N, CA, C and O atoms as a GROMACS GRO file, in nm:
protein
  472
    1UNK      N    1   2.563  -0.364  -0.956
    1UNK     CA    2   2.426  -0.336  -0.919
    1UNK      C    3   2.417  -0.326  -0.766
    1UNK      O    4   2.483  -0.392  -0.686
    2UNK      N    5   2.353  -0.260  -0.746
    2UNK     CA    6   2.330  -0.204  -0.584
    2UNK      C    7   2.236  -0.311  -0.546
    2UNK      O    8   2.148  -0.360  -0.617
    3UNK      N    9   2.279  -0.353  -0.372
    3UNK     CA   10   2.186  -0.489  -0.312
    3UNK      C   11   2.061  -0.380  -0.249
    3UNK      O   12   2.052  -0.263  -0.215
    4UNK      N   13   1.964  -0.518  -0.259
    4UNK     CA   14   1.889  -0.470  -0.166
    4UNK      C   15   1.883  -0.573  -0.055
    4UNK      O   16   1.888  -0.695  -0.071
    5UNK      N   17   1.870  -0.500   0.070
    5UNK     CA   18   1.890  -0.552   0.221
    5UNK      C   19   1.739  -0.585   0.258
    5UNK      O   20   1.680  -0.487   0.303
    6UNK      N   21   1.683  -0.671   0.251
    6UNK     CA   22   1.574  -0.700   0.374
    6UNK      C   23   1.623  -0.714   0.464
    6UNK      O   24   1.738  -0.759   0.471
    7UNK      N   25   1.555  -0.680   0.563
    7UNK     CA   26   1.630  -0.715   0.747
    7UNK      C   27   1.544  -0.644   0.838
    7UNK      O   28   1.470  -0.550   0.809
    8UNK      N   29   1.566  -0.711   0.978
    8UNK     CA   30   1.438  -0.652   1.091
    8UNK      C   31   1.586  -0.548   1.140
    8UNK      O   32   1.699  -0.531   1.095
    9UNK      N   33   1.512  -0.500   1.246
    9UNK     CA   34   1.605  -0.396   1.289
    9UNK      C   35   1.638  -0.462   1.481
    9UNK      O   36   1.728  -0.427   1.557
   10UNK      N   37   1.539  -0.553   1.502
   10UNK     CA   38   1.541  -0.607   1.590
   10UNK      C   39   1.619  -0.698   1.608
   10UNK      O   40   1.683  -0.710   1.712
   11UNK      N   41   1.629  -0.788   1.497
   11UNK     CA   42   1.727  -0.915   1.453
   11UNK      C   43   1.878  -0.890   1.512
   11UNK      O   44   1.898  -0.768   1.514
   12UNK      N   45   1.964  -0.944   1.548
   12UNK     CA   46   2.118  -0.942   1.578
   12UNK      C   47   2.148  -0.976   1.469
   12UNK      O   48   2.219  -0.888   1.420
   13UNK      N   49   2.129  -1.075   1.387
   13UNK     CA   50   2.206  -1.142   1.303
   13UNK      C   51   2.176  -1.026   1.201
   13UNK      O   52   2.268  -0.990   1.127
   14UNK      N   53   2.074  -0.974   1.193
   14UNK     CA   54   2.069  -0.857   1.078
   14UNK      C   55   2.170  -0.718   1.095
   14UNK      O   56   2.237  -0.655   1.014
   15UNK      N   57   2.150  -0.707   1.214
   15UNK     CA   58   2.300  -0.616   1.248
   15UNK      C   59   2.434  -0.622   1.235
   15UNK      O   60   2.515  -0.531   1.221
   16UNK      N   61   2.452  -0.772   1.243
   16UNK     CA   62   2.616  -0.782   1.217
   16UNK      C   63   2.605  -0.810   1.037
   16UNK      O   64   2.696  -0.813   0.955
   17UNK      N   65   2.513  -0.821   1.023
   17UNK     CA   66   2.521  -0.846   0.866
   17UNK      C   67   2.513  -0.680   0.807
   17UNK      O   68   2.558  -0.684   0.693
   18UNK      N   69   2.486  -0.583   0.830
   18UNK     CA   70   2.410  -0.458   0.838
   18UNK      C   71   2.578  -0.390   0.826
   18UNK      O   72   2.630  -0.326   0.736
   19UNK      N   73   2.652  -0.455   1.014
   19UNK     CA   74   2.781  -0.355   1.003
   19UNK      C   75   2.846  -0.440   0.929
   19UNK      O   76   2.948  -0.374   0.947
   20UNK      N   77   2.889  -0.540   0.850
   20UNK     CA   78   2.983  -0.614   0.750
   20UNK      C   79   2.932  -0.550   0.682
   20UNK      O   80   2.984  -0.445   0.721
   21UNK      N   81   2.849  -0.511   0.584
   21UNK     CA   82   2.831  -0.451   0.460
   21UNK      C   83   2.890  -0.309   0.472
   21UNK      O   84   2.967  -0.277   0.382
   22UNK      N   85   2.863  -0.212   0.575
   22UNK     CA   86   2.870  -0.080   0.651
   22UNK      C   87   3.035  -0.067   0.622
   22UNK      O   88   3.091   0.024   0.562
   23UNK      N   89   3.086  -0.166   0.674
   23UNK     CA   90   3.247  -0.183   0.728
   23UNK      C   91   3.322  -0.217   0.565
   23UNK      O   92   3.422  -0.149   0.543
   24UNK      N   93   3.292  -0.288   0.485
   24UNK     CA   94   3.275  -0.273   0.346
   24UNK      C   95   3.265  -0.214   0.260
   24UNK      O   96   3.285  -0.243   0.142
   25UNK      N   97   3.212  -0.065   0.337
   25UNK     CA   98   3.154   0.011   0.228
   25UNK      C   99   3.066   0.012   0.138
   25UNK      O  100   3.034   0.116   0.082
   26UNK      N  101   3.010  -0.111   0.108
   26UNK     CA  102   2.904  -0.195   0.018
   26UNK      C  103   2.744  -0.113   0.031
   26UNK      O  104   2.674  -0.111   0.132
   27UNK      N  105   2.714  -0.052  -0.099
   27UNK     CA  106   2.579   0.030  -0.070
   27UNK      C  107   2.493  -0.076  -0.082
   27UNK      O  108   2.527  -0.175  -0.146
   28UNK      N  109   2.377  -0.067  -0.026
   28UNK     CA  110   2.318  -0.105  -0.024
   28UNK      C  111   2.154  -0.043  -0.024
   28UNK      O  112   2.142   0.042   0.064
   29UNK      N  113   2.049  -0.062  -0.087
   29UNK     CA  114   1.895  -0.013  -0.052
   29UNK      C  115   1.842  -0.129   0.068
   29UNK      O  116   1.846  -0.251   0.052
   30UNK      N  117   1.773  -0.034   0.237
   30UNK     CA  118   1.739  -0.154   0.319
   30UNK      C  119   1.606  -0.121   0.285
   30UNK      O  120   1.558  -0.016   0.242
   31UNK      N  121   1.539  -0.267   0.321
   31UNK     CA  122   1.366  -0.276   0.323
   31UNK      C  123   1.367  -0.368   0.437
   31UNK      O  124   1.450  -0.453   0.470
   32UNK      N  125   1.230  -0.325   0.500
   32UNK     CA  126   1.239  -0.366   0.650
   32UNK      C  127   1.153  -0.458   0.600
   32UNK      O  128   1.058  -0.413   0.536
   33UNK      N  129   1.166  -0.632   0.618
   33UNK     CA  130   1.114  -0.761   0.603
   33UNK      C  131   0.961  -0.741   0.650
   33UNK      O  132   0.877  -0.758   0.562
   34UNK      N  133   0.916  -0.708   0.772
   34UNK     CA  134   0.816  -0.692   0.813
   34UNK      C  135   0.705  -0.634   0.736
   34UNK      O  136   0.611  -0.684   0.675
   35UNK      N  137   0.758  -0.474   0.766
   35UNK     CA  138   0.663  -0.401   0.709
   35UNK      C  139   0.641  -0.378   0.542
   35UNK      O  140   0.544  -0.336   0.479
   36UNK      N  141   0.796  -0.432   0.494
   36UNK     CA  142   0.758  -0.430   0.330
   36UNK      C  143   0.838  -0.525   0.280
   36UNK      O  144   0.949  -0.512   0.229
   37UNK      N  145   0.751  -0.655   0.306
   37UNK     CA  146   0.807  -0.776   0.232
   37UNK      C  147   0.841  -0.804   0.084
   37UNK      O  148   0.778  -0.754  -0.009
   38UNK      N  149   0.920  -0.868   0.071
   38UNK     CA  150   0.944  -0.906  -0.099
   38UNK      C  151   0.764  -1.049  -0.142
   38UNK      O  152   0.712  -1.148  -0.090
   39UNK      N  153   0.745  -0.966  -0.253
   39UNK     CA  154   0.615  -1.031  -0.265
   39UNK      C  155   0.613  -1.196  -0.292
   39UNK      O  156   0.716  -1.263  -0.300
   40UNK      N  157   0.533  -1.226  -0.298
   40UNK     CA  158   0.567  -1.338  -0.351
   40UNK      C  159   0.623  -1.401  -0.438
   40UNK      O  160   0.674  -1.512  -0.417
   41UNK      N  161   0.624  -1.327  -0.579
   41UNK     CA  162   0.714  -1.384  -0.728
   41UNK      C  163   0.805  -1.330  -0.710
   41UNK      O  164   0.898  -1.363  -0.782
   42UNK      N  165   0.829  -1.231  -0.616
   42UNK     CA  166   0.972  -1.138  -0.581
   42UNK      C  167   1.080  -1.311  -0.514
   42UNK      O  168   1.181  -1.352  -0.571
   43UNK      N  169   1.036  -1.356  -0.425
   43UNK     CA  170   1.058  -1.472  -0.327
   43UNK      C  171   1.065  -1.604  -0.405
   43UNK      O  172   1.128  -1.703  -0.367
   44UNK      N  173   1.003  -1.595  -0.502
   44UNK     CA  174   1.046  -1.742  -0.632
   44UNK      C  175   1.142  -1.686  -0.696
   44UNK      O  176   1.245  -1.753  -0.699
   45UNK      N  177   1.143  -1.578  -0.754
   45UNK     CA  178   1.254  -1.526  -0.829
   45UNK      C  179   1.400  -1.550  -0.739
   45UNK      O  180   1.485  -1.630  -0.778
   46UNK      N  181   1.414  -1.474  -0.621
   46UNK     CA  182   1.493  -1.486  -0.526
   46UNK      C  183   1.560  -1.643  -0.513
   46UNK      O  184   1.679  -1.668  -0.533
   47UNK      N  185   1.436  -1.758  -0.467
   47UNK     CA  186   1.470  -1.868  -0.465
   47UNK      C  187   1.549  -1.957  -0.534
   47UNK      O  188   1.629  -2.044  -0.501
   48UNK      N  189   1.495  -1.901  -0.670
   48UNK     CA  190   1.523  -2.008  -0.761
   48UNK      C  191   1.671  -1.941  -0.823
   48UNK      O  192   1.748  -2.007  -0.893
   49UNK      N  193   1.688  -1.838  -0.796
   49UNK     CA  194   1.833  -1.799  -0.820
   49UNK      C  195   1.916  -1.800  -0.707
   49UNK      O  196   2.034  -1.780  -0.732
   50UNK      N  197   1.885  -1.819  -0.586
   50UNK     CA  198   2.013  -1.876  -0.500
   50UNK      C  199   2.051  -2.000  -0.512
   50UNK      O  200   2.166  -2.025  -0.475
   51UNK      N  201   1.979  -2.095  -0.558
   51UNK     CA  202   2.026  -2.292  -0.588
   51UNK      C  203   1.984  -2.302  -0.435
   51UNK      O  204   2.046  -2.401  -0.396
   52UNK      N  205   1.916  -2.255  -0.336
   52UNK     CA  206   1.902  -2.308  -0.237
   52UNK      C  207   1.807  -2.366  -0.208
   52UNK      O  208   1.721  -2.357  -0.295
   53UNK      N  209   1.766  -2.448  -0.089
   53UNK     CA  210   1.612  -2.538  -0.085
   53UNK      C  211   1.542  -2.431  -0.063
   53UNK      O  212   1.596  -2.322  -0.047
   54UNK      N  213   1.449  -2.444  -0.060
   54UNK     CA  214   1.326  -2.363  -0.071
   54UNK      C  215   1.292  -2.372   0.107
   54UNK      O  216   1.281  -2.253   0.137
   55UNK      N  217   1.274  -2.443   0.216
   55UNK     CA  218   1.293  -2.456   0.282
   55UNK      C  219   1.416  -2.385   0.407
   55UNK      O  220   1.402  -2.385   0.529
   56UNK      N  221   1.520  -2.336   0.337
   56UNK     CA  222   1.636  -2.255   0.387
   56UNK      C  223   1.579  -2.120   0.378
   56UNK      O  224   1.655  -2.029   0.410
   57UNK      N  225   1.455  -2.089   0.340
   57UNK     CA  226   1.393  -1.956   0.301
   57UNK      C  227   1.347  -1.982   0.435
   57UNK      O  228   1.399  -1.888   0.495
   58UNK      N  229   1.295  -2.035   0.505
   58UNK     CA  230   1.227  -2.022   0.645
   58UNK      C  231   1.303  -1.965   0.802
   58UNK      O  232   1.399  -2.028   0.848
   59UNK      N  233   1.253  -1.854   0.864
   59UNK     CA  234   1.312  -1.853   0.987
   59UNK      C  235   1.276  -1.962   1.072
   59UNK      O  236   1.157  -1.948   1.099
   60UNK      N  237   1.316  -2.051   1.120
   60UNK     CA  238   1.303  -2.160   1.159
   60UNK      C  239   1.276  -2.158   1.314
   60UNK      O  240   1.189  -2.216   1.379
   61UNK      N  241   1.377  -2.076   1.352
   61UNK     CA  242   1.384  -2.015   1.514
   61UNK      C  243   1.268  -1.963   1.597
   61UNK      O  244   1.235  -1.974   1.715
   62UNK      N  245   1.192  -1.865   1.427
   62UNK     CA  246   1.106  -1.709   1.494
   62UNK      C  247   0.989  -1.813   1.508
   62UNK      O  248   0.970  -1.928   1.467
   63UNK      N  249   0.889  -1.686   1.615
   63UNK     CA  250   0.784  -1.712   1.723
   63UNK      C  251   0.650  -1.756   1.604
   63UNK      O  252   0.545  -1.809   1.641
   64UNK      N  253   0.680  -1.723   1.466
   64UNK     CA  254   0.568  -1.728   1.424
   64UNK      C  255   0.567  -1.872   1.336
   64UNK      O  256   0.470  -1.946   1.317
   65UNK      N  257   0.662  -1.885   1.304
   65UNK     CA  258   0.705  -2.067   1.262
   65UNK      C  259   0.648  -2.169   1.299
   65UNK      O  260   0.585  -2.256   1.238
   66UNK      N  261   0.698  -2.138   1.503
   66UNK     CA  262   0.646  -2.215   1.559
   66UNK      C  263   0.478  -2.188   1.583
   66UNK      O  264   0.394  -2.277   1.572
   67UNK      N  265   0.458  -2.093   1.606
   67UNK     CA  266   0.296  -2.084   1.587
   67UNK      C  267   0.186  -2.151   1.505
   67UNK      O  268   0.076  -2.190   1.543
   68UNK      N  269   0.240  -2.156   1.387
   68UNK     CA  270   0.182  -2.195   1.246
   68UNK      C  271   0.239  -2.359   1.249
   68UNK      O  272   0.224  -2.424   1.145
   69UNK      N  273   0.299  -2.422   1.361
   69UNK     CA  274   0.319  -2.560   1.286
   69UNK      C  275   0.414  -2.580   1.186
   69UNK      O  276   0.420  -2.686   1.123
   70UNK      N  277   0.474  -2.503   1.170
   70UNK     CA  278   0.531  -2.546   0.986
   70UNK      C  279   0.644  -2.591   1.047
   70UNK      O  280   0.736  -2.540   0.983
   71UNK      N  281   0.688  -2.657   1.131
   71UNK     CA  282   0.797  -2.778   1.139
   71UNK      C  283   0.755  -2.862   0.994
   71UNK      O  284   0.808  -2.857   0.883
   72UNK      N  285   0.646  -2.935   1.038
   72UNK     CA  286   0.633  -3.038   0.966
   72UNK      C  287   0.560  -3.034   0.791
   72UNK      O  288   0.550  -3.109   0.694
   73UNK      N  289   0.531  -2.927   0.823
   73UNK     CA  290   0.448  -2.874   0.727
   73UNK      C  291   0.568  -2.842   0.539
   73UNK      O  292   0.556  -2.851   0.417
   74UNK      N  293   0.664  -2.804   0.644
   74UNK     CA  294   0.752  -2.785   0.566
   74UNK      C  295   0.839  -2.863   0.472
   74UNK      O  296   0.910  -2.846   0.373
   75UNK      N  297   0.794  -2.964   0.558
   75UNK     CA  298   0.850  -3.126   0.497
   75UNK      C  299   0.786  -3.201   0.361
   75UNK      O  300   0.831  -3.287   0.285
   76UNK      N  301   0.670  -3.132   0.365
   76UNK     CA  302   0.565  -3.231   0.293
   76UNK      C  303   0.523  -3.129   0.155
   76UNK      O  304   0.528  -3.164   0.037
   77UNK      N  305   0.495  -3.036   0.191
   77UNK     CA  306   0.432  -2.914   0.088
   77UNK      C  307   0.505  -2.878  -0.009
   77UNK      O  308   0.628  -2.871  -0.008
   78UNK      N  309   0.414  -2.849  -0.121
   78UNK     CA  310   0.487  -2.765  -0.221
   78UNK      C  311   0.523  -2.683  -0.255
   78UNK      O  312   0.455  -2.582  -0.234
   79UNK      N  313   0.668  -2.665  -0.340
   79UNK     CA  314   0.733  -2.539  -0.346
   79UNK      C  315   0.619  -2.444  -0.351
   79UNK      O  316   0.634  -2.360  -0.263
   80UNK      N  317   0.507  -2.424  -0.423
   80UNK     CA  318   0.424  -2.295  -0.432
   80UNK      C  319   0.324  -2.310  -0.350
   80UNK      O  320   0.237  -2.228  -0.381
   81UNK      N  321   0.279  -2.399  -0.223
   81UNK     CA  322   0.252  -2.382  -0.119
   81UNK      C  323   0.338  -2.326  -0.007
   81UNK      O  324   0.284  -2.266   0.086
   82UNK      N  325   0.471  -2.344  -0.013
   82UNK     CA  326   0.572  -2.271   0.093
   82UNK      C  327   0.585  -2.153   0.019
   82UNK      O  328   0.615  -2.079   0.113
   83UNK      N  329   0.584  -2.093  -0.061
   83UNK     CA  330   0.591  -1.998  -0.094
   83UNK      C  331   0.460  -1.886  -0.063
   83UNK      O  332   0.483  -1.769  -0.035
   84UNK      N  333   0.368  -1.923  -0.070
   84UNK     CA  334   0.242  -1.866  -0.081
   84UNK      C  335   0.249  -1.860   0.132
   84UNK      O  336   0.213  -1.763   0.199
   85UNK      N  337   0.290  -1.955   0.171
   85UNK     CA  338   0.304  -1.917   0.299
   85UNK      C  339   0.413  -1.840   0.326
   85UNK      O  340   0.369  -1.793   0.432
   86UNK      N  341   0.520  -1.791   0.315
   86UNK     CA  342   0.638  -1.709   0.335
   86UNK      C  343   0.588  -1.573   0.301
   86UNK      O  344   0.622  -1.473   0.364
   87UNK      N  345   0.500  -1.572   0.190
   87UNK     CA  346   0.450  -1.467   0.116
   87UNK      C  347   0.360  -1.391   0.198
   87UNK      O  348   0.306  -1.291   0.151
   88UNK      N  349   0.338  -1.435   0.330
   88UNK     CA  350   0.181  -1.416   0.383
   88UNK      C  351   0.233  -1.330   0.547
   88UNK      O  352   0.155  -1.268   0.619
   89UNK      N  353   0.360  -1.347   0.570
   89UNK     CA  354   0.444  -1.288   0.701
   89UNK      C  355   0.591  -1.244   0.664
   89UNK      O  356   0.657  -1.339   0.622
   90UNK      N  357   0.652  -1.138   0.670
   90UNK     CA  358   0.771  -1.131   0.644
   90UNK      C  359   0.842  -1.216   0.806
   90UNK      O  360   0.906  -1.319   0.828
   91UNK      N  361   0.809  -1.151   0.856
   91UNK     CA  362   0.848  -1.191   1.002
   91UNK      C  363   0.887  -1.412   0.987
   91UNK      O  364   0.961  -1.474   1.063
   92UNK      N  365   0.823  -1.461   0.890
   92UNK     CA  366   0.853  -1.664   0.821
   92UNK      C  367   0.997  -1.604   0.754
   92UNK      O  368   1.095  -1.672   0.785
   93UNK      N  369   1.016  -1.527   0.697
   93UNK     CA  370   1.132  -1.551   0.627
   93UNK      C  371   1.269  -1.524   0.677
   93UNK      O  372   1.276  -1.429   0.755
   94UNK      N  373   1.379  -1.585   0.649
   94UNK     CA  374   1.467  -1.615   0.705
   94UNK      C  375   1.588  -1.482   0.665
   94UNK      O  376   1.651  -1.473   0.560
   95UNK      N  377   1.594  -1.408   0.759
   95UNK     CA  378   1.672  -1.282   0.769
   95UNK      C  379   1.839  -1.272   0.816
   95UNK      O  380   1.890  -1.319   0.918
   96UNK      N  381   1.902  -1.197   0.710
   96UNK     CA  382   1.862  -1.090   0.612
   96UNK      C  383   1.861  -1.162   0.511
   96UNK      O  384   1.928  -1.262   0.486
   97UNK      N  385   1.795  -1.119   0.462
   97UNK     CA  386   1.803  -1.158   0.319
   97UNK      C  387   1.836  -1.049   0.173
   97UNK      O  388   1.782  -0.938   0.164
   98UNK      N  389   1.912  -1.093   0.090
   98UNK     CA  390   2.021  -1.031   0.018
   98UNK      C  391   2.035  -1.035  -0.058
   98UNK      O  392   2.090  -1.139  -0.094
   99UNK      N  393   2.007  -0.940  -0.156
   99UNK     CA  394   2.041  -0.988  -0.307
   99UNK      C  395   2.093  -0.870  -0.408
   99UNK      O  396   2.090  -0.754  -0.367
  100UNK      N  397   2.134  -0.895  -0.522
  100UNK     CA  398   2.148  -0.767  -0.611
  100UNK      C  399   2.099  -0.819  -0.726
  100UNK      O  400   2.170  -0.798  -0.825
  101UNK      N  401   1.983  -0.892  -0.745
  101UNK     CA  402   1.899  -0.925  -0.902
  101UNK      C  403   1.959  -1.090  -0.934
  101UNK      O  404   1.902  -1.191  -0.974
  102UNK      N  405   2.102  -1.062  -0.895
  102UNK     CA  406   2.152  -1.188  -0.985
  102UNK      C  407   2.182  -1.321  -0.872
  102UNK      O  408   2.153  -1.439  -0.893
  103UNK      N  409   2.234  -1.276  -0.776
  103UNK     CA  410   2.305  -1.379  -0.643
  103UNK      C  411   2.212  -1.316  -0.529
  103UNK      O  412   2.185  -1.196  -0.527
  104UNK      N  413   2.164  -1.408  -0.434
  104UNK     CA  414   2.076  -1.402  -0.315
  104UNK      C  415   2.201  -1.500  -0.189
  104UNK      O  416   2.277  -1.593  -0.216
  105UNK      N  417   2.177  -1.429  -0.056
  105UNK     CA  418   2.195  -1.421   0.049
  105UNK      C  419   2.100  -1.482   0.128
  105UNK      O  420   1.988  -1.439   0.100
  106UNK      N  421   2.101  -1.574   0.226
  106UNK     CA  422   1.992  -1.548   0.341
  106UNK      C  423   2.072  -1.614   0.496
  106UNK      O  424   2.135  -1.714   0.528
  107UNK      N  425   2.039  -1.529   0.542
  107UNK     CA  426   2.074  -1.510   0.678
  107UNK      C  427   2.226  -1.506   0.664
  107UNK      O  428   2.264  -1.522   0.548
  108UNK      N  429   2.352  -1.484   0.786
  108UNK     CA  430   2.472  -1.408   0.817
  108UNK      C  431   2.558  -1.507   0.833
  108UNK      O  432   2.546  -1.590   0.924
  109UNK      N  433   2.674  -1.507   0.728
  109UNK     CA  434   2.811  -1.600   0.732
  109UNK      C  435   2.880  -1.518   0.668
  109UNK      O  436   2.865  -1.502   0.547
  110UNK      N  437   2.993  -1.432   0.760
  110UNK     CA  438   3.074  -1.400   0.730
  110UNK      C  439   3.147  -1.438   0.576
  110UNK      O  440   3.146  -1.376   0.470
  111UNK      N  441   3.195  -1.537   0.604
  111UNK     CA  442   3.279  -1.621   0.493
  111UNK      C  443   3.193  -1.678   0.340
  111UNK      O  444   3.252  -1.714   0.238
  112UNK      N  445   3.069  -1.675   0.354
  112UNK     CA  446   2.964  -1.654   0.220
  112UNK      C  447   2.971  -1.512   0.220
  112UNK      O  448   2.955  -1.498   0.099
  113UNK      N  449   2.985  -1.373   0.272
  113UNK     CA  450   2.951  -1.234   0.271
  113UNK      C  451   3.091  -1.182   0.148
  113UNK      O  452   3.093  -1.144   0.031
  114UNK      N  453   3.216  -1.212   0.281
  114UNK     CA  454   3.304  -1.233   0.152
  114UNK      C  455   3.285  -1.292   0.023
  114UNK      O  456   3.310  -1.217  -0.072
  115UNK      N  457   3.256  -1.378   0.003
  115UNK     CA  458   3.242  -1.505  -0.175
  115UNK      C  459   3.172  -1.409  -0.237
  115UNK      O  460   3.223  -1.348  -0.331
  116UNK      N  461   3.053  -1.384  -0.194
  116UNK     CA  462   2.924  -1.316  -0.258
  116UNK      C  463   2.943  -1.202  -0.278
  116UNK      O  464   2.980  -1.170  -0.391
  117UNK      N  465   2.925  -1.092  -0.170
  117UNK     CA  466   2.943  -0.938  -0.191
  117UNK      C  467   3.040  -0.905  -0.222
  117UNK      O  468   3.037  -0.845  -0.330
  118UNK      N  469   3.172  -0.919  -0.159
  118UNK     CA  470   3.293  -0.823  -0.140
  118UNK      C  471   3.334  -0.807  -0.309
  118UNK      O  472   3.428  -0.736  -0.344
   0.00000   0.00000   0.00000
C-alpha cells in the first residue's frame, strides 16, 4: 500500500525524511500538514495504531505549542481532549507524519525508516 506523507515543506526534519523515502524509491502520496490536516478520527485511527503515547503526537518544539500552553496541559487531559486539540492546527502535530493504513511514523529516525518502510 502506498504511504501517505504529511509534512511542512518548511520543516528540515521533513526534508530529510522526504529525501530517505526519495533515495528509496518509496512512493509515496504528500499532504501538506498545514493546509490539509488529517482530521480528527483520521489522528485516533493513526494513534491508536502506532502503540505510541498520544502525547508523542505533539510538536513539542513549534511556536504554536508554546503559545497554547500545552506543556502542561498535555500532562493532565484526555486522550479525546488532546486529540480534539491536535485536530484544531496541523502546524500541533508532530511532523512528518507517516503512514500506509496499517503502521504510522512520526517525526525522522533514520533507523525506525529502515524497520518500518524499507
Amino acid at each position: 500500500m502506498e504511504l501517505t506523507y504529511y509534512g511542512y515543506s518548511r520543516c528540515g526534519t521533513c526534508r530529510k525524511a522526504k529525501k530517505w523515502l526519495d533515495d528509496q524509491e518509496i512512493a509515496y502520496n504528500e499532504s501538506d500538514i498545514v493546509t490539509s490536516p488529517p482530521s480528527r478520527e483520521e489522528l485516533e485511527q493513526l494513534w491508536k495504531k502506532s502503540g505510541l503515547e498520544l502525547r508523542k503526537f505533539f510538536n513539542t518544539s513549534g511556536k504554536k505549542y508554546r503559545e497554547l500552553g500545552l506543556k502542561d496541559k498535555v500532562k493532565t487531559a484526555t486522550a479525546d481532549e488532546l486529540l480534539d486539540i491536535l485536530a484544531t492546527d496541523g502546524m500541533l502535530i508532530k511532523r512528518p507524519l507517516i503512514t500506509n493504513g496499517e503502521q504510522v511514523t512520526v517525526g525522522f529516525k533514520e533507523d525506525q525508516f529502515e524497520e518500518t518502510w524499507k
